mmCIF file of C-alpha atoms and ligand atoms in Angstrom:
data_model
loop_
_atom_site.group_PDB
_atom_site.id
_atom_site.type_symbol
_atom_site.label_atom_id
_atom_site.label_comp_id
_atom_site.label_asym_id
_atom_site.label_seq_id
_atom_site.Cartn_x
_atom_site.Cartn_y
_atom_site.Cartn_z
ATOM 1 C CA MET A 1 -26.163 220.561 135.625
ATOM 2 C CA LYS A 2 -24.844 218.388 132.774
ATOM 3 C CA LEU A 3 -27.011 216.218 130.542
ATOM 4 C CA PHE A 4 -25.885 213.443 128.210
ATOM 5 C CA THR A 5 -29.392 212.742 127.057
ATOM 6 C CA ARG A 6 -30.133 214.065 123.563
ATOM 7 C CA ALA A 7 -27.923 214.089 120.494
ATOM 8 C CA GLU A 8 -29.093 217.543 119.477
ATOM 9 C CA ARG A 9 -27.101 218.940 122.405
ATOM 10 C CA PHE A 10 -23.813 217.626 120.998
ATOM 11 C CA ALA A 11 -21.830 219.107 118.139
ATOM 12 C CA THR A 12 -19.529 216.914 116.060
ATOM 13 C CA PRO A 13 -16.258 218.252 117.586
ATOM 14 C CA LEU A 14 -17.348 217.386 121.138
ATOM 15 C CA LEU A 15 -18.456 213.882 120.133
ATOM 16 C CA LEU A 16 -15.194 213.307 118.234
ATOM 17 C CA GLN A 17 -13.322 214.419 121.349
ATOM 18 C CA ILE A 18 -15.292 211.971 123.544
ATOM 19 C CA VAL A 19 -14.674 209.153 121.048
ATOM 20 C CA ALA A 20 -10.953 210.009 120.856
ATOM 21 C CA GLU A 21 -10.762 209.873 124.635
ATOM 22 C CA ALA A 22 -12.561 206.490 124.613
ATOM 23 C CA ALA A 23 -10.024 205.189 122.064
ATOM 24 C CA ARG A 24 -7.139 206.493 124.158
ATOM 25 C CA MET A 25 -8.454 204.817 127.322
ATOM 26 C CA LYS A 26 -9.068 201.567 125.444
ATOM 27 C CA SER A 27 -5.570 201.409 123.965
ATOM 28 C CA SER A 28 -3.822 202.389 127.216
ATOM 29 C CA LYS A 29 -6.251 200.479 129.477
ATOM 30 C CA THR A 30 -6.581 203.540 131.690
ATOM 31 C CA TYR A 31 -9.664 204.833 133.461
ATOM 32 C CA PRO A 32 -10.919 208.233 134.606
ATOM 33 C CA GLU A 33 -10.552 209.308 138.248
ATOM 34 C CA LEU A 34 -14.049 208.960 139.675
ATOM 35 C CA GLN A 35 -13.035 208.138 143.234
ATOM 36 C CA GLY A 36 -16.065 208.154 145.516
ATOM 37 C CA LYS A 37 -18.563 209.085 142.771
ATOM 38 C CA ILE A 38 -21.883 207.249 142.742
ATOM 39 C CA LEU A 39 -23.996 206.768 139.627
ATOM 40 C CA GLY A 40 -27.636 205.805 140.263
ATOM 41 C CA ASN A 41 -29.191 204.022 137.270
ATOM 42 C CA VAL A 42 -32.928 203.529 136.899
ATOM 43 C CA PHE A 43 -33.900 200.761 134.480
ATOM 44 C CA PHE A 44 -37.554 200.852 133.467
ATOM 45 C CA ASN A 45 -36.658 198.151 130.891
ATOM 46 C CA PRO A 46 -34.237 195.190 130.812
ATOM 47 C CA SER A 47 -30.572 195.479 129.842
ATOM 48 C CA LEU A 48 -27.364 193.465 129.719
ATOM 49 C CA ARG A 49 -24.769 195.704 128.052
ATOM 50 C CA THR A 50 -25.847 199.079 129.362
ATOM 51 C CA LYS A 51 -26.264 197.884 132.952
ATOM 52 C CA LEU A 52 -23.083 195.858 133.213
ATOM 53 C CA SER A 53 -20.871 198.259 131.249
ATOM 54 C CA PHE A 54 -21.906 201.246 133.393
ATOM 55 C CA GLU A 55 -21.412 199.289 136.602
ATOM 56 C CA THR A 56 -17.999 198.095 135.387
ATOM 57 C CA ALA A 57 -17.037 201.584 134.215
ATOM 58 C CA MET A 58 -17.791 203.099 137.610
ATOM 59 C CA LEU A 59 -16.015 200.330 139.553
ATOM 60 C CA ARG A 60 -12.906 200.479 137.332
ATOM 61 C CA SER A 61 -12.775 204.247 137.857
ATOM 62 C CA GLY A 62 -12.956 204.058 141.639
ATOM 63 C CA GLY A 63 -16.655 204.836 141.909
ATOM 64 C CA THR A 64 -19.852 202.851 142.266
ATOM 65 C CA ALA A 65 -22.982 202.347 140.190
ATOM 66 C CA LEU A 66 -26.246 201.432 141.867
ATOM 67 C CA SER A 67 -29.046 200.146 139.648
ATOM 68 C CA ILE A 68 -32.739 199.910 140.426
ATOM 69 C CA SER A 69 -35.676 198.556 138.424
ATOM 70 C CA PRO A 70 -38.899 200.354 139.414
ATOM 71 C CA GLY A 71 -41.504 197.820 140.463
ATOM 72 C CA GLY A 72 -38.847 195.187 141.195
ATOM 73 C CA GLY A 73 -38.006 195.826 144.828
ATOM 74 C CA THR A 74 -38.480 199.597 144.379
ATOM 75 C CA TRP A 75 -41.796 201.487 144.101
ATOM 76 C CA SER A 76 -43.283 201.791 140.616
ATOM 77 C CA PHE A 77 -43.069 205.385 139.369
ATOM 78 C CA GLU A 78 -45.846 207.442 137.803
ATOM 79 C CA GLY A 79 -44.588 209.783 135.066
ATOM 80 C CA LYS A 80 -47.826 211.434 133.906
ATOM 81 C CA PHE A 81 -48.773 214.798 135.375
ATOM 82 C CA GLY A 82 -52.180 215.818 136.644
ATOM 83 C CA VAL A 83 -53.351 212.235 137.092
ATOM 84 C CA ARG A 84 -55.092 210.753 140.110
ATOM 85 C CA MET A 85 -52.565 208.165 141.334
ATOM 86 C CA ASP A 86 -55.039 205.452 142.300
ATOM 87 C CA GLN A 87 -53.502 202.655 140.202
ATOM 88 C CA ASP A 88 -50.378 200.528 140.785
ATOM 89 C CA ARG A 89 -47.746 203.320 140.704
ATOM 90 C CA PRO A 90 -47.466 204.752 144.211
ATOM 91 C CA GLU A 91 -44.589 207.233 143.696
ATOM 92 C CA HIS A 92 -44.345 210.113 141.202
ATOM 93 C CA LEU A 93 -41.122 210.792 139.307
ATOM 94 C CA LYS A 94 -41.357 214.396 140.479
ATOM 95 C CA GLU A 95 -40.512 213.258 144.001
ATOM 96 C CA ALA A 96 -38.435 210.182 143.121
ATOM 97 C CA VAL A 97 -35.948 212.008 140.862
ATOM 98 C CA ARG A 98 -35.407 214.813 143.378
ATOM 99 C CA VAL A 99 -34.938 212.297 146.197
ATOM 100 C CA MET A 100 -32.470 210.164 144.226
ATOM 101 C CA SER A 101 -30.511 213.316 143.368
ATOM 102 C CA ARG A 102 -29.856 213.783 147.101
ATOM 103 C CA TYR A 103 -28.173 210.360 147.309
ATOM 104 C CA VAL A 104 -26.003 210.036 144.182
ATOM 105 C CA ASP A 105 -23.644 212.166 142.059
ATOM 106 C CA ALA A 106 -25.290 211.412 138.688
ATOM 107 C CA LEU A 107 -28.411 209.623 137.462
ATOM 108 C CA GLY A 108 -29.024 207.339 134.471
ATOM 109 C CA ALA A 109 -32.433 206.461 133.047
ATOM 110 C CA ARG A 110 -33.558 203.768 130.613
ATOM 111 C CA SER A 111 -37.122 204.103 129.341
ATOM 112 C CA PHE A 112 -38.123 202.512 126.032
ATOM 113 C CA ALA A 113 -40.845 203.762 123.726
ATOM 114 C CA GLY A 114 -44.329 202.425 124.449
ATOM 115 C CA LEU A 115 -44.987 201.923 120.690
ATOM 116 C CA GLN A 116 -48.676 202.697 121.145
ATOM 117 C CA SER A 117 -48.629 206.361 120.149
ATOM 118 C CA ALA A 118 -45.916 208.173 118.159
ATOM 119 C CA GLU A 119 -46.905 211.457 119.865
ATOM 120 C CA GLU A 120 -46.558 209.958 123.324
ATOM 121 C CA ASP A 121 -43.161 208.455 122.476
ATOM 122 C CA ALA A 122 -41.982 211.792 121.049
ATOM 123 C CA GLY A 123 -42.854 213.397 124.407
ATOM 124 C CA GLU A 124 -40.054 211.414 126.127
ATOM 125 C CA GLN A 125 -42.032 211.691 129.370
ATOM 126 C CA ILE A 126 -39.655 209.757 131.629
ATOM 127 C CA LEU A 127 -36.411 211.203 130.270
ATOM 128 C CA SER A 128 -37.907 214.707 130.432
ATOM 129 C CA ALA A 129 -38.781 214.200 134.125
ATOM 130 C CA PHE A 130 -35.159 213.277 134.854
ATOM 131 C CA GLU A 131 -33.912 216.291 132.870
ATOM 132 C CA GLU A 132 -36.296 218.624 134.662
ATOM 133 C CA TYR A 133 -36.129 217.404 138.255
ATOM 134 C CA ALA A 134 -32.629 215.980 138.683
ATOM 135 C CA THR A 135 -30.222 218.235 140.549
ATOM 136 C CA VAL A 136 -27.253 216.080 139.449
ATOM 137 C CA PRO A 137 -26.040 215.237 135.902
ATOM 138 C CA VAL A 138 -28.207 212.832 133.891
ATOM 139 C CA ILE A 139 -27.238 210.192 131.308
ATOM 140 C CA SER A 140 -29.735 208.554 128.979
ATOM 141 C CA LEU A 141 -29.372 204.781 129.054
ATOM 142 C CA GLU A 142 -31.737 204.694 126.027
ATOM 143 C CA SER A 143 -34.967 206.621 125.837
ATOM 144 C CA ALA A 144 -37.979 206.393 123.541
ATOM 145 C CA LEU A 145 -36.216 207.907 120.537
ATOM 146 C CA GLU A 146 -32.463 207.901 121.227
ATOM 147 C CA HIS A 147 -29.608 205.812 122.565
ATOM 148 C CA PRO A 148 -26.722 208.317 122.782
ATOM 149 C CA CYS A 149 -24.297 205.924 124.543
ATOM 150 C CA GLN A 150 -24.811 203.442 121.700
ATOM 151 C CA MET A 151 -24.043 206.294 119.281
ATOM 152 C CA VAL A 152 -20.662 206.903 120.944
ATOM 153 C CA ALA A 153 -19.832 203.167 120.918
ATOM 154 C CA ASP A 154 -20.810 202.936 117.235
ATOM 155 C CA MET A 155 -18.582 205.898 116.339
ATOM 156 C CA LEU A 156 -15.656 204.286 118.168
ATOM 157 C CA THR A 157 -16.293 200.937 116.449
ATOM 158 C CA ILE A 158 -16.492 202.508 112.985
ATOM 159 C CA GLU A 159 -13.269 204.416 113.649
ATOM 160 C CA GLU A 160 -11.557 201.172 114.687
ATOM 161 C CA ILE A 161 -12.774 199.339 111.584
ATOM 162 C CA LEU A 162 -12.028 202.031 109.016
ATOM 163 C CA GLY A 163 -9.322 204.074 110.689
ATOM 164 C CA ASP A 164 -6.213 201.930 110.381
ATOM 165 C CA ARG A 165 -6.492 201.237 106.702
ATOM 166 C CA THR A 166 -7.136 204.889 105.932
ATOM 167 C CA LEU A 167 -4.265 206.007 108.108
ATOM 168 C CA SER A 168 -1.791 203.664 106.442
ATOM 169 C CA ASN A 169 -2.884 204.890 102.994
ATOM 170 C CA GLN A 170 -3.346 208.569 103.709
ATOM 171 C CA ARG A 171 -1.213 209.503 106.672
ATOM 172 C CA ASP A 172 -1.700 213.250 106.350
ATOM 173 C CA LEU A 173 -5.482 213.158 106.412
ATOM 174 C CA PRO A 174 -6.895 214.780 109.587
ATOM 175 C CA ARG A 175 -8.614 212.236 111.834
ATOM 176 C CA GLU A 176 -12.066 213.720 111.382
ATOM 177 C CA ASN A 177 -11.783 213.426 107.588
ATOM 178 C CA GLN A 178 -10.867 209.746 107.445
ATOM 179 C CA TYR A 179 -14.463 208.528 107.323
ATOM 180 C CA ARG A 180 -15.858 211.273 105.107
ATOM 181 C CA GLY A 181 -17.751 209.970 102.097
ATOM 182 C CA ARG A 182 -17.383 206.297 102.989
ATOM 183 C CA ASN A 183 -20.494 204.145 102.729
ATOM 184 C CA PHE A 184 -22.667 203.306 105.727
ATOM 185 C CA CYS A 185 -25.952 201.430 105.416
ATOM 186 C CA LEU A 186 -28.538 201.121 108.174
ATOM 187 C CA ARG A 187 -30.642 198.140 107.134
ATOM 188 C CA TRP A 188 -33.987 197.171 108.611
ATOM 189 C CA ALA A 189 -34.429 193.495 109.552
ATOM 190 C CA PRO A 190 -37.460 191.469 110.655
ATOM 191 C CA HIS A 191 -38.246 190.586 114.268
ATOM 192 C CA ILE A 192 -40.979 188.722 116.109
ATOM 193 C CA LYS A 193 -42.377 192.036 117.396
ATOM 194 C CA PRO A 194 -42.026 195.752 116.647
ATOM 195 C CA LEU A 195 -39.078 197.458 118.353
ATOM 196 C CA PRO A 196 -38.348 201.117 119.154
ATOM 197 C CA LEU A 197 -36.589 203.636 116.907
ATOM 198 C CA ALA A 198 -33.943 204.756 119.414
ATOM 199 C CA VAL A 199 -31.024 202.681 118.122
ATOM 200 C CA PRO A 200 -31.694 203.359 114.411
ATOM 201 C CA HIS A 201 -31.784 207.103 115.135
ATOM 202 C CA SER A 202 -28.517 206.976 117.083
ATOM 203 C CA SER A 203 -26.952 204.735 114.452
ATOM 204 C CA ILE A 204 -27.503 207.233 111.606
ATOM 205 C CA LEU A 205 -26.335 210.085 113.834
ATOM 206 C CA ALA A 206 -23.090 208.189 114.552
ATOM 207 C CA ALA A 207 -22.409 207.875 110.814
ATOM 208 C CA ALA A 208 -23.458 211.493 110.237
ATOM 209 C CA HIS A 209 -20.947 212.841 112.765
ATOM 210 C CA LEU A 210 -18.249 210.877 110.932
ATOM 211 C CA GLY A 211 -19.315 212.462 107.614
ATOM 212 C CA MET A 212 -20.258 209.157 105.989
ATOM 213 C CA ASN A 213 -22.596 208.538 103.040
ATOM 214 C CA ILE A 214 -25.658 207.121 104.804
ATOM 215 C CA THR A 215 -28.268 204.888 103.171
ATOM 216 C CA VAL A 216 -31.258 203.744 105.199
ATOM 217 C CA ALA A 217 -32.683 200.559 103.634
ATOM 218 C CA ALA A 218 -36.117 199.646 105.004
ATOM 219 C CA PRO A 219 -39.497 198.463 103.691
ATOM 220 C CA ASP A 220 -42.073 201.089 102.737
ATOM 221 C CA GLY A 221 -43.842 202.338 105.864
ATOM 222 C CA TYR A 222 -40.806 201.835 108.115
ATOM 223 C CA GLU A 223 -39.611 205.418 107.979
ATOM 224 C CA LEU A 224 -37.584 206.858 110.844
ATOM 225 C CA ASP A 225 -38.755 209.919 112.756
ATOM 226 C CA GLU A 226 -38.416 212.877 110.389
ATOM 227 C CA ARG A 227 -36.705 215.040 113.029
ATOM 228 C CA TYR A 228 -33.856 212.548 113.293
ATOM 229 C CA VAL A 229 -33.656 212.056 109.535
ATOM 230 C CA GLN A 230 -33.353 215.827 109.139
ATOM 231 C CA GLN A 231 -30.712 216.035 111.864
ATOM 232 C CA ALA A 232 -28.694 213.180 110.369
ATOM 233 C CA ARG A 233 -28.964 214.619 106.856
ATOM 234 C CA GLU A 234 -27.785 218.079 107.983
ATOM 235 C CA ILE A 235 -24.944 216.734 110.130
ATOM 236 C CA ALA A 236 -23.772 214.261 107.454
ATOM 237 C CA CYS A 237 -23.818 216.933 104.740
ATOM 238 C CA SER A 238 -22.009 219.482 106.921
ATOM 239 C CA ASN A 239 -19.317 216.873 107.587
ATOM 240 C CA GLY A 240 -18.891 215.967 103.896
ATOM 241 C CA GLY A 241 -21.266 212.990 103.703
ATOM 242 C CA SER A 242 -24.789 212.413 102.404
ATOM 243 C CA TYR A 243 -28.149 210.817 103.288
ATOM 244 C CA SER A 244 -30.433 208.679 101.112
ATOM 245 C CA GLU A 245 -33.123 205.977 101.438
ATOM 246 C CA ASP A 246 -33.799 202.653 99.740
ATOM 247 C CA HIS A 247 -36.688 200.173 99.956
ATOM 248 C CA GLU A 248 -35.331 196.983 98.364
ATOM 249 C CA PRO A 249 -34.519 193.949 100.552
ATOM 250 C CA ASP A 250 -31.566 192.865 98.398
ATOM 251 C CA ALA A 251 -30.115 196.291 97.810
ATOM 252 C CA LEU A 252 -26.898 197.218 99.541
ATOM 253 C CA PRO A 253 -25.120 200.224 98.045
ATOM 254 C CA GLU A 254 -21.913 199.375 96.238
ATOM 255 C CA ASN A 255 -18.855 199.373 98.468
ATOM 256 C CA THR A 256 -20.765 199.434 101.754
ATOM 257 C CA GLU A 257 -18.069 199.301 104.418
ATOM 258 C CA ILE A 258 -20.339 199.515 107.457
ATOM 259 C CA LEU A 259 -23.632 197.625 107.523
ATOM 260 C CA SER A 260 -25.598 198.377 110.682
ATOM 261 C CA VAL A 261 -28.595 196.071 111.087
ATOM 262 C CA LYS A 262 -31.610 196.811 113.286
ATOM 263 C CA SER A 263 -35.303 195.946 113.562
ATOM 264 C CA TRP A 264 -37.883 198.624 114.294
ATOM 265 C CA GLY A 265 -41.651 199.005 114.154
ATOM 266 C CA ALA A 266 -43.851 200.812 111.608
ATOM 267 C CA ARG A 267 -45.478 203.769 113.297
ATOM 268 C CA SER A 268 -48.674 203.347 111.243
ATOM 269 C CA LEU A 269 -49.142 199.957 112.974
ATOM 270 C CA TYR A 270 -48.594 201.091 116.577
ATOM 271 C CA GLY A 271 -51.173 199.394 118.776
ATOM 272 C CA LYS A 272 -52.396 197.039 115.979
ATOM 273 C CA GLN A 273 -50.859 193.799 117.193
ATOM 274 C CA ALA A 274 -52.479 191.297 114.805
ATOM 275 C CA GLN A 275 -51.637 193.407 111.735
ATOM 276 C CA GLN A 276 -48.088 193.907 112.964
ATOM 277 C CA ALA A 277 -47.505 190.186 113.430
ATOM 278 C CA GLU A 278 -48.834 189.424 109.935
ATOM 279 C CA GLU A 279 -46.747 192.190 108.372
ATOM 280 C CA LEU A 280 -43.562 191.030 110.124
ATOM 281 C CA ARG A 281 -44.118 187.491 108.788
ATOM 282 C CA LYS A 282 -44.408 188.846 105.226
ATOM 283 C CA LEU A 283 -41.161 190.780 105.588
ATOM 284 C CA SER A 284 -39.014 187.744 106.472
ATOM 285 C CA PRO A 285 -37.013 188.112 103.164
ATOM 286 C CA TRP A 286 -35.351 191.101 104.853
ATOM 287 C CA MET A 287 -33.496 188.720 107.224
ATOM 288 C CA VAL A 288 -29.774 189.449 106.831
ATOM 289 C CA ARG A 289 -27.790 186.572 105.312
ATOM 290 C CA GLU A 290 -24.114 185.916 104.728
ATOM 291 C CA SER A 291 -24.568 186.691 101.016
ATOM 292 C CA ILE A 292 -25.116 190.367 101.857
ATOM 293 C CA TYR A 293 -21.420 190.869 102.664
ATOM 294 C CA GLN A 294 -19.409 192.644 100.001
ATOM 295 C CA LYS A 295 -15.602 192.615 99.869
ATOM 296 C CA ASN A 296 -15.190 195.308 102.534
ATOM 297 C CA THR A 297 -18.474 195.069 104.442
ATOM 298 C CA HIS A 298 -18.378 194.940 108.254
ATOM 299 C CA LEU A 299 -21.497 194.052 110.224
ATOM 300 C CA LEU A 300 -22.741 195.948 113.289
ATOM 301 C CA HIS A 301 -25.734 195.226 115.520
ATOM 302 C CA CYS A 302 -26.315 196.784 118.937
ATOM 303 C CA LEU A 303 -27.443 193.435 120.479
ATOM 304 C CA PRO A 304 -29.367 191.579 121.702
ATOM 305 C CA VAL A 305 -30.078 189.887 118.362
ATOM 306 C CA ARG A 306 -32.408 186.966 117.605
ATOM 307 C CA ARG A 307 -30.378 184.510 115.532
ATOM 308 C CA ASN A 308 -32.028 183.287 112.322
ATOM 309 C CA VAL A 309 -34.879 185.770 112.724
ATOM 310 C CA VAL A 310 -32.979 189.059 112.343
ATOM 311 C CA ILE A 311 -29.587 187.816 111.070
ATOM 312 C CA THR A 312 -28.525 184.269 110.151
ATOM 313 C CA ASP A 313 -25.904 182.337 112.129
ATOM 314 C CA LYS A 314 -23.453 182.536 109.238
ATOM 315 C CA ALA A 315 -23.786 186.283 108.858
ATOM 316 C CA LEU A 316 -23.436 186.869 112.614
ATOM 317 C CA ASP A 317 -20.420 184.569 112.878
ATOM 318 C CA HIS A 318 -18.713 185.990 109.764
ATOM 319 C CA PRO A 319 -15.097 187.173 110.297
ATOM 320 C CA ARG A 320 -16.167 190.731 109.470
ATOM 321 C CA SER A 321 -19.018 190.729 111.983
ATOM 322 C CA LYS A 322 -17.906 193.268 114.635
ATOM 323 C CA ILE A 323 -20.801 192.892 117.055
ATOM 324 C CA ILE A 324 -18.703 191.820 120.045
ATOM 325 C CA ASP A 325 -16.183 194.654 119.569
ATOM 326 C CA GLN A 326 -19.132 197.014 119.263
ATOM 327 C CA ALA A 327 -20.556 195.732 122.563
ATOM 328 C CA GLU A 328 -17.158 196.058 124.268
ATOM 329 C CA ASN A 329 -16.976 199.645 123.052
ATOM 330 C CA ARG A 330 -20.029 200.492 125.120
ATOM 331 C CA LEU A 331 -17.676 200.279 128.119
ATOM 332 C CA TRP A 332 -14.957 202.535 126.661
ATOM 333 C CA GLY A 333 -17.420 205.009 125.210
ATOM 334 C CA GLN A 334 -19.212 205.359 128.530
ATOM 335 C CA LEU A 335 -15.956 205.793 130.444
ATOM 336 C CA ALA A 336 -15.278 208.803 128.223
ATOM 337 C CA VAL A 337 -18.832 210.086 128.680
ATOM 338 C CA LEU A 338 -18.544 209.740 132.476
ATOM 339 C CA GLN A 339 -15.199 211.543 132.476
ATOM 340 C CA TRP A 340 -16.703 214.399 130.454
ATOM 341 C CA LEU A 341 -19.807 214.523 132.623
ATOM 342 C CA PHE A 342 -17.969 214.720 135.941
ATOM 343 C CA GLU A 343 -15.153 216.972 134.657
ATOM 344 C CA GLN A 344 -17.657 219.461 133.325
ATOM 345 C CA GLU A 345 -19.525 219.393 136.592
ATOM 346 C CA THR A 346 -16.493 220.383 138.655
ATOM 347 C CA ARG A 347 -15.410 223.139 136.237
ATOM 348 C CA ASP A 348 -18.758 224.979 136.344
HETATM 349 N N1 CP B 1 -27.389 197.663 123.069
HETATM 350 C C1 CP B 1 -27.922 197.733 124.313
HETATM 351 O O1 CP B 1 -28.324 198.793 124.777
HETATM 352 O O2 CP B 1 -27.921 196.545 124.989
HETATM 353 P P1 CP B 1 -28.744 196.288 126.337
HETATM 354 O O3 CP B 1 -30.209 196.446 126.000
HETATM 355 O O4 CP B 1 -28.396 194.887 126.741
HETATM 356 O O5 CP B 1 -28.341 197.302 127.355
#
């Protein structure tokens, strides 16, 4: 049974192969053969891009995607074990996941972090239930700590932005070396409420697999999960890049070619709503403005984005803002992931 759920399962060569396949499908406008396949997606949280791009991907490939939102026309699911189910969740994931596996050919699950307890979020309770009980392949549609499909789309987008110029200058350079040592900055930005760490983790892993020099710029106290920092550092270094951190709102490393912006919450403030709101107000100078662009800087954001809270209108609408291409690449990246997932399944 195949899982596209956690980055630690994927080595750089496999991810580069998936991204190359996504680029090939995008340029040739071709789709995998998924005739008759059904993907069942379970959204515990809202989505635009992930939902629509998976449904489109399956339809374009001859298959179907069915999406449900537990509690919205479907039973609410309990994910905790050993509890007395006398509250408002009448069905346990232990049954639900096994039942759904009897109907569809693969399952997707979106389950955000609760942001109340770092330990609870690290347990990835819902994703783990899908991994354990599904009898068909599983794709993460974003879990508490990771968004692997966003990682693939980000890799494809970075390759598109940086690849052509490198190729025209250095034609003999192997594809996987074109991004090595080029500067990537993941920059924290303010928001009206704390957000999960999944996208920031996947964002630094995308840059790490491309061997880029990664800088994470965030206020003190807004550290990422150490396991993901360690993973990104090791992967970046083994691919010829580096990893460092910065805490200044105006600092962008010289010659930053990719600026990935994201808001996330401070784990020390989980569950402390009043303190969080006050802190987020104080950090408004971190809002990303047009002036942050350097000569070769390109802006990424996974979307949705709150204009003039996270990033100003002018910065979002800048000619080197690539947020719409990045969102489109969710479709192509996922087509390649689906092809890999179903191909692998039939070979085993
Ligand atoms: N980036 C992303 O996952 O978008 P959605 O939340 O709209 O799916």
